Coordinates of C-alpha atoms in Angstrom, one line a residue:
Chain A
X4 CA -10.2 3.3 -32.8
X5 CA -12.9 0.8 -32.7
X6 CA -16.2 0.6 -30.7
X7 CA -17.5 3.6 -32.8
X8 CA -20.7 4.3 -32.0
X9 CA -21.6 2.4 -29.3
X10 CA -21.4 4.4 -26.4
X11 CA -20.0 2.1 -23.4
X12 CA -20.5 3.9 -19.4
X13 CA -16.8 3.5 -18.7
X14 CA -15.5 4.2 -14.4
X15 CA -11.9 4.8 -14.2
X16 CA -11.0 4.2 -10.0
X17 CA -8.2 6.2 -9.7
X18 CA -7.4 9.4 -10.5
X19 CA -3.3 8.9 -9.9
X20 CA -0.5 9.4 -12.6
X21 CA -1.2 5.7 -14.7
X22 CA -5.4 6.5 -14.7
X23 CA -4.8 10.6 -16.0
X24 CA -2.6 8.4 -18.6
X25 CA -5.6 6.2 -19.3
X26 CA -7.9 9.2 -19.5
X27 CA -5.8 11.4 -22.1
X28 CA -6.7 8.3 -24.5
X29 CA -10.8 9.1 -23.5
X30 CA -11.7 11.6 -26.2
X31 CA -10.3 8.9 -29.0
X32 CA -13.1 6.8 -28.2
X33 CA -17.4 8.0 -28.3
X34 CA -17.9 6.2 -24.4
X35 CA -18.7 7.8 -21.5
X36 CA -16.7 7.8 -18.6
X37 CA -16.5 9.0 -15.2
X38 CA -13.9 9.1 -12.3
X39 CA -12.2 8.3 -8.4
X40 CA -10.9 9.4 -6.3
X41 CA -10.4 10.6 -2.8
X42 CA -7.6 13.4 -4.2
X43 CA -10.2 16.4 -5.0
X44 CA -7.0 18.2 -7.7
X45 CA -6.8 14.5 -9.2
X46 CA -11.0 14.5 -9.1
X47 CA -9.9 18.0 -10.8
X48 CA -7.2 17.1 -12.9
X49 CA -9.3 14.2 -15.0
X50 CA -12.3 16.6 -15.2
X51 CA -10.3 19.2 -16.7
X52 CA -8.2 16.3 -18.9
X53 CA -12.0 14.6 -20.0
X54 CA -14.8 16.6 -18.8
X55 CA -16.5 14.4 -17.2
X56 CA -18.2 13.2 -14.5
X57 CA -16.1 12.6 -11.2
X58 CA -17.7 11.1 -7.3
X59 CA -15.4 10.3 -4.7
X60 CA -14.9 6.9 -3.4
X61 CA -13.7 4.1 -6.3
X62 CA -16.2 1.9 -5.0
X63 CA -18.9 3.9 -5.8
X64 CA -18.9 4.6 -9.1
X65 CA -20.0 0.5 -8.9
X66 CA -23.7 2.7 -8.3
X67 CA -23.6 4.0 -11.8
X68 CA -24.6 1.4 -14.7
X69 CA -20.7 1.2 -15.6
X70 CA -20.4 -1.6 -18.5
X71 CA -16.3 -1.0 -17.4
X72 CA -14.3 -1.3 -14.9
X73 CA -10.3 0.4 -14.8
X74 CA -9.1 0.1 -11.9
X75 CA -5.3 2.1 -10.8
X76 CA -5.7 2.5 -7.8
X77 CA -1.9 1.5 -6.1
X78 CA -2.0 -2.3 -5.9
X79 CA -2.9 -3.3 -2.6
X80 CA -6.6 -1.3 -3.6
X81 CA -6.8 -2.9 -6.2
X82 CA -9.0 -6.0 -4.7
X83 CA -12.2 -5.1 -2.6
X84 CA -12.9 -2.8 -6.4
X85 CA -11.2 -5.2 -8.5
X86 CA -13.8 -7.5 -7.0
X87 CA -16.5 -5.9 -6.4
X88 CA -17.0 -5.2 -10.0
X89 CA -16.9 -8.4 -11.0
X90 CA -18.8 -10.0 -8.8
X91 CA -22.2 -7.0 -10.5
X92 CA -20.6 -8.2 -13.8
X93 CA -18.3 -5.5 -14.8
X94 CA -15.7 -5.8 -17.4
X95 CA -12.9 -4.7 -15.7
X96 CA -9.0 -3.9 -16.3
X97 CA -7.0 -3.9 -13.4
X98 CA -3.3 -1.7 -13.6
X99 CA -0.2 -4.4 -13.6
X100 CA 0.4 -5.9 -10.9
X101 CA -2.5 -7.2 -10.6
X102 CA -2.4 -7.4 -6.7
X103 CA 0.1 -6.4 -3.5
X104 CA 0.5 -9.3 -3.2
X105 CA -0.2 -13.0 -4.7
X106 CA -2.4 -14.0 -2.6
X107 CA -4.8 -11.1 -3.7
X108 CA -4.4 -11.4 -6.5
X109 CA -5.5 -15.2 -7.0
X110 CA -8.8 -13.9 -4.8
X111 CA -9.7 -11.3 -7.9
X112 CA -9.3 -14.2 -10.7
X113 CA -11.4 -16.6 -7.9
X114 CA -14.1 -13.3 -8.8
X115 CA -13.3 -13.5 -12.4
X116 CA -13.4 -17.1 -12.3
X117 CA -17.2 -17.3 -10.2
X118 CA -18.4 -14.0 -13.1
X119 CA -19.3 -13.7 -16.3
X120 CA -17.3 -10.6 -16.9
X121 CA -13.6 -10.3 -17.3
X122 CA -10.6 -8.8 -15.9
X123 CA -7.7 -7.6 -18.3
X124 CA -4.1 -6.7 -16.9
X125 CA -2.3 -3.9 -17.7
X126 CA 0.5 -5.2 -19.3
X127 CA 0.4 -2.3 -22.2
X128 CA 4.7 -3.5 -23.5
X129 CA 3.0 -6.4 -25.3
X130 CA 0.5 -3.4 -26.6
X131 CA 3.7 -2.1 -28.7
X132 CA 3.9 -2.5 -32.2
X133 CA 6.9 -4.4 -32.8
X134 CA 6.3 -6.2 -29.2
X135 CA 3.0 -8.2 -31.1
X136 CA 5.5 -8.4 -34.1
X137 CA 8.3 -10.2 -32.5
X138 CA 5.4 -12.4 -30.3
X139 CA 3.8 -13.2 -34.3
X140 CA 7.6 -14.1 -35.7
X141 CA 8.5 -16.6 -32.1
X142 CA 4.7 -18.0 -32.2
X143 CA 5.3 -18.6 -36.1
X144 CA 8.2 -20.2 -35.2
X145 CA 10.7 -18.7 -36.9
X146 CA 13.1 -18.8 -33.9
X147 CA 13.0 -22.4 -34.2
X148 CA 12.1 -23.2 -30.4
X149 CA 13.8 -20.5 -28.2
X150 CA 16.3 -22.0 -25.8
X151 CA 17.3 -18.2 -23.9
X152 CA 15.4 -14.1 -23.5
X153 CA 18.6 -11.6 -22.3
X154 CA 15.9 -8.8 -20.7
X155 CA 16.8 -5.2 -18.8
X156 CA 15.1 -2.8 -18.2
X157 CA 16.4 0.2 -16.6
X158 CA 16.3 3.4 -15.8
X159 CA 19.5 6.2 -14.7
X160 CA 17.2 8.0 -12.3
X161 CA 14.3 6.4 -12.6
X162 CA 12.8 6.2 -9.5
X163 CA 8.8 6.4 -9.3
X164 CA 7.9 9.3 -5.9
X165 CA 9.6 8.7 -2.9
X166 CA 8.1 8.6 0.1
X167 CA 4.5 7.7 -2.2
X168 CA 3.0 5.0 -2.2
X169 CA 5.5 3.8 -5.4
X170 CA 7.6 2.8 -2.2
X171 CA 5.9 1.1 0.0
X172 CA 6.2 -2.8 0.2
X173 CA 2.7 -2.2 1.8
X174 CA 1.0 -0.5 -0.1
X175 CA 3.4 -1.3 -4.3
X176 CA 3.9 -5.1 -2.4
X177 CA 7.2 -4.1 -3.4
X178 CA 10.2 -1.9 -6.2
X179 CA 12.0 -2.4 -8.9
X180 CA 10.1 -5.7 -10.2
X181 CA 6.9 -5.1 -9.4
X182 CA 6.3 -2.1 -10.8
X183 CA 8.4 -1.8 -14.3
X184 CA 10.3 -5.6 -14.0
X185 CA 7.2 -7.2 -14.4
X186 CA 5.9 -5.5 -18.3
X187 CA 9.6 -7.8 -19.1
X188 CA 8.5 -10.4 -17.1
X189 CA 5.2 -10.9 -19.0
X190 CA 6.8 -9.9 -22.3
X191 CA 9.2 -13.1 -21.9
X192 CA 6.6 -15.4 -20.6
X193 CA 4.4 -14.4 -23.4
X194 CA 7.6 -15.2 -25.5
X195 CA 7.9 -18.8 -23.8
X196 CA 3.7 -19.5 -24.2
X197 CA 3.3 -19.5 -20.5
X198 CA 4.9 -22.8 -20.6
X199 CA 5.0 -23.8 -16.7
X200 CA 8.5 -22.8 -15.0
X201 CA 11.6 -24.8 -13.1
X202 CA 12.3 -22.7 -10.9
X203 CA 13.3 -19.0 -10.2
X204 CA 16.6 -16.9 -8.6
X205 CA 15.9 -13.5 -7.5
X206 CA 18.9 -10.8 -5.6
X207 CA 17.0 -7.6 -4.7
X208 CA 19.3 -4.7 -3.9
X209 CA 18.3 -1.0 -2.7
X210 CA 21.7 2.2 -3.5
X211 CA 19.7 4.3 -4.2
X212 CA 16.6 4.4 -2.2
X213 CA 17.2 5.5 0.9
X214 CA 19.8 7.5 0.4
X215 CA 19.4 11.7 0.8
X216 CA 22.0 12.5 -1.9
X217 CA 19.8 10.2 -4.7
X218 CA 19.6 13.6 -7.0
X219 CA 17.0 14.0 -8.8
X220 CA 17.4 14.2 -12.3
X221 CA 14.8 13.8 -15.2
X222 CA 12.6 12.9 -13.5
X223 CA 9.1 14.9 -12.9
X224 CA 8.0 12.9 -10.1
X225 CA 6.3 13.1 -7.1
X226 CA 8.8 13.5 -4.5
X227 CA 7.7 13.8 -1.0
X228 CA 9.6 14.6 1.8
X229 CA 9.3 11.5 4.2
X230 CA 11.2 8.2 4.5
X231 CA 8.9 5.6 3.6
X232 CA 11.1 3.5 1.1
X233 CA 10.9 0.0 2.6
X234 CA 11.3 -0.7 -1.3
X235 CA 13.9 -2.8 -3.7
X236 CA 15.1 -0.3 -5.7
X237 CA 16.6 -3.5 -8.1
X238 CA 17.4 -7.2 -8.9
X239 CA 19.0 -9.4 -10.6
X240 CA 16.5 -12.4 -12.5
X241 CA 17.3 -16.3 -13.3
X242 CA 14.3 -18.4 -15.1
X243 CA 14.8 -22.1 -16.2
X244 CA 11.2 -23.0 -17.4
X245 CA 10.5 -27.0 -17.5
X246 CA 10.9 -26.6 -20.9
X247 CA 14.8 -25.8 -20.6
X248 CA 14.8 -22.9 -22.1
X249 CA 16.2 -19.2 -19.8
X250 CA 16.0 -15.9 -18.6
X251 CA 17.6 -13.2 -17.9
X252 CA 16.7 -10.4 -16.5
X253 CA 18.0 -7.4 -15.1
X254 CA 15.4 -5.1 -13.5
X255 CA 16.9 -0.9 -11.8
X256 CA 14.8 2.3 -11.1
X257 CA 18.3 3.7 -11.3
X258 CA 22.3 2.8 -12.8
X259 CA 24.7 4.4 -12.8
X260 CA 24.4 4.5 -16.5
X261 CA 22.8 4.5 -19.6
X262 CA 19.6 3.4 -19.8
X263 CA 17.9 0.9 -21.2
X264 CA 15.0 -0.9 -21.9
X265 CA 16.1 -4.6 -24.4
X266 CA 14.7 -8.2 -24.9
X267 CA 17.8 -9.6 -26.4
X268 CA 15.8 -13.9 -27.6
X269 CA 18.7 -16.9 -28.8
X270 CA 16.9 -19.5 -30.6
X271 CA 17.7 -22.4 -32.5
X272 CA 17.2 -21.4 -36.1
X273 CA 17.9 -17.9 -35.7
X274 CA 17.7 -14.7 -32.7
X275 CA 16.0 -11.2 -32.6
X276 CA 16.1 -8.4 -30.3
X277 CA 13.5 -5.6 -29.7
X278 CA 14.8 -2.2 -27.8
X279 CA 12.7 0.1 -26.5
X280 CA 15.1 2.9 -25.0
X281 CA 13.6 5.0 -27.0
X282 CA 10.4 4.8 -25.4
X283 CA 11.3 5.9 -22.4
X284 CA 14.1 8.6 -23.6
X285 CA 12.7 10.1 -26.3
X286 CA 10.4 11.2 -23.4
X287 CA 12.4 11.8 -20.9
X288 CA 11.1 13.7 -17.7
X289 CA 8.3 12.3 -18.8
X290 CA 6.7 9.0 -18.4
X291 CA 6.3 5.8 -20.9
X292 CA 2.3 6.9 -19.9
X293 CA 2.6 9.8 -21.9
X294 CA 1.4 10.9 -25.4
X295 CA 2.8 9.1 -28.3
X296 CA 1.8 10.6 -31.1
X297 CA 2.5 7.8 -34.4
X298 CA 6.0 8.2 -36.2
X299 CA 7.4 4.8 -37.6
X300 CA 8.4 2.4 -34.9
X301 CA 12.3 2.5 -36.4
X302 CA 12.5 5.5 -34.9
X303 CA 11.9 4.6 -31.3
X304 CA 10.9 0.9 -31.1
X305 CA 14.3 -1.5 -32.7
X306 CA 13.2 -4.8 -33.5
X307 CA 16.1 -6.4 -35.3
X308 CA 16.1 -10.3 -36.9
X309 CA 19.2 -12.5 -37.0
X310 CA 20.1 -15.5 -39.5
X311 CA 23.0 -16.5 -40.7
X312 CA 22.4 -18.3 -44.9
X313 CA 24.6 -20.1 -47.4
X314 CA 22.8 -18.7 -50.4
X315 CA 26.1 -18.0 -52.4
X316 CA 28.3 -17.8 -49.3
X317 CA 28.1 -18.2 -46.0
X318 CA 26.9 -15.1 -44.5
X319 CA 24.7 -12.8 -41.9
X320 CA 22.3 -11.7 -42.0
X321 CA 20.8 -8.2 -39.9
X322 CA 17.0 -7.1 -40.7
X323 CA 15.4 -4.0 -39.0
X324 CA 10.8 -4.7 -38.3
X325 CA 9.9 -1.2 -40.5
X326 CA 6.3 -0.5 -38.8
X327 CA 4.3 2.1 -38.6
X328 CA 3.9 3.0 -34.7
X329 CA 1.4 2.7 -31.7
X330 CA 0.2 4.1 -28.9
X331 CA 0.8 0.9 -27.0
X332 CA -1.8 3.2 -24.1
X333 CA -5.0 2.9 -27.0
X334 CA -4.5 -0.2 -28.7
X335 CA -4.6 -1.4 -25.6
X336 CA -8.1 0.4 -24.3
X337 CA -9.0 -0.3 -27.6
X338 CA -8.6 -4.3 -26.7
X339 CA -10.0 -3.8 -23.7
X340 CA -13.1 -2.3 -24.9
X341 CA -14.0 -4.5 -27.8
X342 CA -14.0 -7.2 -25.4
X343 CA -16.7 -5.7 -23.3
X344 CA -19.8 -7.9 -22.9
X345 CA -18.7 -10.2 -25.4
X346 CA -18.4 -12.7 -22.3
X347 CA -15.2 -14.6 -23.4
X348 CA -12.0 -13.7 -21.9
X349 CA -9.3 -11.9 -23.2
X350 CA -6.6 -12.9 -25.6
X351 CA -3.7 -10.3 -24.7
X352 CA -3.4 -9.8 -20.5
X353 CA -5.6 -11.8 -19.5
X354 CA -6.0 -12.2 -15.5
X355 CA -4.8 -16.0 -16.2
X356 CA -1.2 -14.6 -17.0
X357 CA -1.4 -11.4 -15.1
X358 CA -1.1 -13.8 -12.0
X359 CA 1.2 -16.1 -14.0
X360 CA 3.4 -13.4 -13.5
X361 CA 2.7 -12.8 -10.4
X362 CA 3.9 -15.6 -9.5
X363 CA 6.8 -15.6 -10.6
X364 CA 7.1 -11.9 -9.1
X365 CA 6.9 -13.3 -5.8
X366 CA 8.7 -16.8 -5.7
X367 CA 11.7 -13.6 -7.1
X368 CA 10.7 -11.9 -3.9
X369 CA 11.0 -15.5 -2.1
X370 CA 13.8 -16.4 -3.8
X371 CA 16.1 -13.0 -2.3
X372 CA 15.1 -13.7 1.1
X373 CA 15.9 -16.6 1.1
X374 CA 19.1 -16.6 -0.9
X375 CA 18.6 -19.4 -2.9
X376 CA 16.5 -20.4 -6.2
X377 CA 12.9 -21.2 -5.3
X378 CA 11.7 -24.6 -7.6
X379 CA 8.0 -24.2 -8.1
X380 CA 6.7 -27.1 -6.2
X381 CA 6.1 -24.0 -4.0
X382 CA 4.2 -21.5 -6.2
X383 CA 1.4 -24.7 -5.6
X384 CA 1.8 -24.8 -1.8
X385 CA 1.0 -20.7 -2.3
X386 CA -2.2 -22.0 -4.7
X387 CA -3.5 -24.1 -2.0
X388 CA -3.5 -21.6 1.4
Chain B
X13 CA -25.5 19.3 22.4
X14 CA -21.5 19.6 22.7
X15 CA -21.2 23.2 23.9
X16 CA -23.9 23.0 26.8
X17 CA -22.1 24.4 29.9
X18 CA -21.3 21.9 32.2
X19 CA -24.0 22.8 34.7
X20 CA -26.6 22.9 32.5
X21 CA -25.5 19.6 31.3
X22 CA -25.3 18.0 34.7
X23 CA -28.5 19.2 34.9
X24 CA -29.6 16.6 32.4
X25 CA -27.2 13.9 33.5
X26 CA -29.3 10.7 34.7
X27 CA -28.0 10.0 38.0
X28 CA -29.2 6.1 37.5
X29 CA -26.7 5.8 34.8
X30 CA -24.4 7.3 37.0
X31 CA -23.6 4.9 39.4
X32 CA -24.1 2.1 36.9
X33 CA -20.9 3.5 35.4
X34 CA -19.2 4.2 38.2
X35 CA -19.8 0.2 40.0
X36 CA -18.3 -0.7 36.1
X37 CA -15.3 1.5 37.1
X38 CA -15.2 0.1 40.1
X39 CA -14.8 -3.1 39.6
X40 CA -12.3 -2.8 37.1
X41 CA -10.1 -1.0 39.4
X42 CA -10.3 -3.8 42.1
X43 CA -10.5 -6.4 39.7
X44 CA -13.6 -7.6 41.6
X45 CA -15.4 -7.2 44.4
X46 CA -18.9 -8.9 46.7
X47 CA -21.4 -6.4 47.1
X48 CA -19.8 -5.0 50.4
X49 CA -16.3 -4.5 49.6
X50 CA -18.2 -1.8 47.0
X51 CA -20.7 -0.2 49.7
X52 CA -17.7 0.2 51.6
X53 CA -16.1 2.6 48.6
X54 CA -19.0 4.4 47.0
X55 CA -22.0 6.3 48.4
X56 CA -24.6 5.2 47.6
X57 CA -26.8 2.4 49.7
X58 CA -26.0 -0.9 50.1
X59 CA -29.5 -2.0 48.7
X60 CA -28.7 0.5 45.8
X61 CA -26.0 -0.8 45.5
X62 CA -27.9 -4.7 44.8
X63 CA -29.8 -3.2 42.2
X64 CA -28.1 -2.4 39.8
X65 CA -25.4 -4.6 39.5
X66 CA -28.8 -6.9 39.7
X67 CA -29.4 -4.9 36.5
X68 CA -25.9 -5.4 34.6
X69 CA -25.6 -9.5 35.6
X70 CA -29.2 -9.4 33.5
X71 CA -27.9 -7.1 30.9
X72 CA -24.8 -9.8 31.0
X73 CA -22.0 -6.4 31.4
X74 CA -21.0 -7.7 35.5
X75 CA -20.5 -11.3 35.7
X76 CA -20.6 -13.8 39.3
X77 CA -16.6 -15.3 40.0
X78 CA -16.0 -17.1 43.2
X79 CA -19.1 -14.9 44.6
X80 CA -17.8 -11.8 43.1
X81 CA -18.5 -9.6 40.7
X82 CA -16.2 -9.0 37.8
X83 CA -17.0 -7.2 34.2
X84 CA -17.1 -9.8 31.2
X85 CA -16.8 -9.8 28.4
X86 CA -19.2 -7.5 27.2
X87 CA -17.6 -4.3 27.1
X88 CA -15.3 -6.1 24.7
X89 CA -17.5 -5.8 22.3
X90 CA -18.4 -2.0 22.2
X91 CA -14.6 -1.5 22.7
X92 CA -13.5 -3.2 19.5
X93 CA -16.3 -1.8 18.0
X94 CA -15.1 1.8 19.6
X95 CA -11.5 0.7 17.9
X96 CA -12.4 -0.1 14.9
X97 CA -14.4 2.3 13.8
X98 CA -11.6 4.6 14.7
X99 CA -10.0 6.0 11.4
X100 CA -6.5 3.9 11.3
X101 CA -7.5 1.4 13.0
X102 CA -6.5 -1.9 11.2
X103 CA -3.5 -0.4 9.4
X104 CA -2.2 1.0 13.1
X105 CA -2.3 -2.8 14.1
X106 CA -0.4 -4.4 11.2
X107 CA 2.1 -1.6 11.9
X108 CA 2.2 -1.8 15.3
X109 CA 2.6 -6.0 14.7
X110 CA 5.6 -4.9 12.4
X111 CA 7.3 -2.8 14.3
X112 CA 7.1 -5.0 17.2
X113 CA 8.3 -7.8 15.4
X114 CA 11.2 -6.8 13.7
X115 CA 12.4 -3.9 17.2
X116 CA 11.8 -6.4 20.6
X117 CA 10.4 -3.2 21.6
X118 CA 7.0 -2.0 23.1
X119 CA 4.6 -0.2 20.1
X120 CA 2.1 0.8 20.2
X121 CA -1.3 3.5 18.0
X122 CA -3.0 6.0 19.8
X123 CA -5.1 8.1 19.2
X124 CA -7.2 11.1 21.1
X125 CA -10.6 11.2 22.5
X126 CA -12.0 14.5 25.0
X127 CA -8.5 15.7 25.5
X128 CA -7.3 12.0 26.5
X129 CA -4.1 10.1 25.1
X130 CA -6.1 6.6 24.5
X131 CA -3.8 3.5 23.7
X132 CA -6.1 1.8 20.6
X133 CA -3.7 -1.0 20.2
X134 CA -0.5 -2.0 21.8
X135 CA 2.7 -4.6 21.4
X136 CA 5.1 -6.2 23.4
X137 CA 7.0 -8.6 23.9
X138 CA 6.8 -8.8 27.4
X139 CA 3.0 -8.1 28.2
X140 CA 3.4 -7.8 32.4
X141 CA 6.1 -5.3 31.9
X142 CA 4.6 -3.1 29.9
X143 CA 2.2 -0.9 32.7
X144 CA -0.8 0.4 29.4
X145 CA -3.4 -2.1 27.5
X146 CA -5.4 -1.9 25.0
X147 CA -7.7 1.0 26.3
X148 CA -5.4 2.5 28.9
X149 CA -6.0 6.4 29.2
X150 CA -4.0 8.6 30.1
X151 CA -3.3 12.5 30.1
X152 CA -1.4 13.5 26.1
X153 CA 1.4 16.0 27.4
X154 CA 3.2 13.0 29.0
X155 CA 4.3 11.0 27.0
X156 CA 5.7 10.7 23.3
X157 CA 2.7 9.5 21.7
X158 CA 0.0 12.2 23.3
X159 CA 2.2 15.5 22.7
X160 CA 3.3 14.3 18.9
X161 CA -0.6 14.1 19.1
X162 CA -0.8 17.7 20.8
X163 CA 1.4 19.1 18.0
X164 CA -0.6 18.7 15.5
X165 CA -3.6 20.5 16.8
X166 CA -4.3 24.5 17.0
X167 CA -2.6 25.8 20.0
X168 CA -6.2 26.8 21.2
X169 CA -7.1 23.2 21.2
X170 CA -4.6 22.5 23.1
X171 CA -5.0 25.2 25.8
X172 CA -8.6 24.6 26.4
X173 CA -7.1 20.4 26.5
X174 CA -4.7 21.3 29.8
X175 CA -7.0 24.0 30.9
X176 CA -9.6 20.8 31.4
X177 CA -7.3 17.9 32.6
X178 CA -4.0 20.2 34.0
X179 CA -0.2 19.3 33.6
X180 CA -0.4 16.8 36.6
X181 CA 3.7 14.9 37.1
X182 CA 3.7 12.0 36.9
X183 CA 7.8 11.5 37.5
X184 CA 9.7 14.6 38.8
X185 CA 10.7 14.8 34.8
X186 CA 6.6 15.5 33.3
X187 CA 5.8 18.6 31.7
X188 CA 4.4 20.5 34.1
X189 CA 3.8 24.1 34.0
X190 CA 2.0 25.5 29.3
X191 CA 4.8 27.4 28.7
X192 CA 7.2 24.7 28.9
X193 CA 4.8 22.6 27.0
X194 CA 4.2 25.3 23.6
X195 CA 8.0 24.7 24.0
X196 CA 8.1 21.8 23.4
X197 CA 5.6 20.7 21.0
X198 CA 7.2 23.6 19.0
X199 CA 10.2 21.5 18.8
X200 CA 8.6 18.3 17.7
X201 CA 6.3 20.6 14.8
X202 CA 9.6 21.3 13.6
X203 CA 11.6 17.6 13.3
X204 CA 8.0 15.5 13.0
X205 CA 9.1 13.3 16.3
X206 CA 8.3 13.2 20.0
X207 CA 10.2 12.2 22.5
X208 CA 10.4 11.4 26.6
X209 CA 12.3 10.2 28.8
X210 CA 10.3 9.0 31.8
X211 CA 8.2 11.3 31.5
X212 CA 5.3 9.1 32.2
X213 CA 7.0 6.1 34.2
X214 CA 10.1 6.1 35.6
X215 CA 12.8 4.6 33.8
X216 CA 11.0 4.1 30.5
X217 CA 11.9 6.4 27.3
X218 CA 9.2 6.7 24.1
X219 CA 9.6 8.0 20.7
X220 CA 6.8 9.2 19.3
X221 CA 5.9 10.2 15.4
X222 CA 2.4 11.3 14.1
X223 CA -0.1 9.5 11.9
X224 CA -2.1 12.6 9.6
X225 CA -4.3 12.6 6.7
X226 CA -3.2 13.6 3.4
X227 CA -5.2 16.3 3.8
X228 CA -1.8 16.9 7.1
X229 CA -5.3 16.2 9.7
X230 CA -3.9 14.1 12.9
X231 CA -5.2 10.8 13.4
X232 CA -3.2 9.1 16.2
X233 CA 0.1 8.5 16.5
X234 CA 2.0 6.0 16.2
X235 CA 5.4 5.0 19.2
X236 CA 8.4 2.3 20.3
X237 CA 8.6 2.9 24.3
X238 CA 11.4 1.1 26.0
X239 CA 13.1 0.3 29.7
X240 CA 16.0 3.1 29.9
X241 CA 18.5 0.8 29.2
X242 CA 16.8 -1.8 27.0
X243 CA 17.8 1.1 23.9
X244 CA 20.7 3.0 22.2
X245 CA 20.9 6.1 22.0
X246 CA 21.2 5.1 17.7
X247 CA 17.6 2.5 18.2
X248 CA 16.0 5.9 20.1
X249 CA 16.9 8.7 18.0
X250 CA 18.0 7.6 14.8
X251 CA 16.5 3.5 13.9
X252 CA 13.5 4.1 15.7
X253 CA 12.2 7.3 14.1
X254 CA 13.0 6.5 10.7
X255 CA 11.1 2.9 11.0
X256 CA 8.0 4.8 13.1
X257 CA 8.1 7.6 10.4
X258 CA 7.9 4.2 7.9
X259 CA 5.0 3.8 9.8
X260 CA 3.2 6.2 10.2
X261 CA 3.6 7.3 6.2
X262 CA 2.1 3.6 5.8
X263 CA -1.3 4.0 8.2
X264 CA -1.4 7.2 6.5
X265 CA -2.3 5.6 3.0
X266 CA -4.2 2.9 4.4
X267 CA -6.4 5.7 6.0
X268 CA -7.0 7.5 3.0
X269 CA -8.6 4.0 1.1
X270 CA -9.8 2.5 4.2
X271 CA -14.0 3.4 2.2
X272 CA -13.0 1.3 -1.2
X273 CA -13.8 -1.8 1.6
X274 CA -16.4 -3.7 1.4
X275 CA -19.3 -1.5 4.1

């Protein structure tokens, strides 16, 4: 825990499930917090959890002398508040995705470029200790060159509130892919060090979302009785990087199968398997964003390393990483608070990386609507628009 | 001031303003007119009308084209502003455009003001086939869009609107009694969708979904209207209602966040 003693003033725009997940961790830092949401019951919950001041319009947070602003609004509404904050020199932590569209994400990036202040993106998956250890091994060259990553995030019944903004193309910018698949995209892109991509291919489907007989098992998400559902609930993705490395990604909000959240890393020398399934299922019925008690990561996060050796005889070695567990959300907050006022871009989850991930999301959706792979050249078309 | 009885309010009005506004309305209805033409239809003397027209020309609300007085685009500026100040307008516009593209049918976003239905925005592929334009104002009881709004107002408010505006028949299918109207509104409330078949225009049927704020307050309604032979039963009863429901929810969420944007 850091920043003990320096009392920062932190705004929290958006007090829905995501915002409240941050709010639950606020007490672990000695800062002053102000929350904003148009919804009065959300404001009441924030007051209950944090005891801080509240205001209705997130825009009004900028009238306080903020040091940092956390933006946990629906993606379509990130841009107006993020750009206003950056223009007034306030560092921001933006919940993923950066925005509902690539254009909107780029405008936030531009505002960050023109400001002294910095923007960080809430890809908290990278703040699990096992993810961080894995990336350390990759950077250290332990696997040789990474040639392929097989990634999957499949929930059994994980549709986030049908009939809320989560299932609206207009507000969320997409469905399962942009909501949970984006964590996996960010992690695999980090494994490839955000190196250039040759092409992406994607297919998106809607199997459960618009069905009336979807069984609301194991979920506490809010389900409104409306027909607001025009996004995909599953996606299959293939990516080829310019260095020849590949990625297979499968994402689903709901499947008639077991839950999975797993990454298999294939290297020229060694391999690894990161399994975060238990992080979600251990809190089934609750979100990953709920507070995780500190425990050994072997209980919840599995990181295995695969080697082949010829010491004595030729044999395989499967080893398991053991480390003290962490609360990824708290670590992300801590990194954000630490960087406030530093005027140097965030190393982890910078806005630049966030926008690169958003470029890939955009290309996957374009590929899915065209029915063919999309080359990276087309990223530049959008870039210049 | 709104509570002032009509007679008292009338006593405080300025007749000259009324004459100017009547001239503007008349120029719209007649699609432009000469001074003599106006003088035959309106009661003030020719010289009074001439003074009014001079003022309106001076202020830029009227221009002269081919010897006739016509409305200028200055009223468009006022109208554009009056539209944009309505909560949900921008998202309503986007969703109307999207639905028109998807369904190839005329789509409108309608709000109620002063007991009238106002067409805040509309989109149609074949504009000349549509009897309405942006700003078109009509009774609320005779279209799906209007009824969808009435169904979300209190009974007292509906009674007041009916008393003030009446229930005139536009076709032989228009609802013309208060009892019939209240039955209809009850059924709209239970299904949360409104229909009309040739109630306002013969041969045109509409389906409308109310648009409410997060707090349940009525903002307006979004509707698809179609010539009867251009739409199937399935589209009218299932496909369009589902699409409208989606749009209504999207407009509602956007309306909640409208004030987050810079002024």
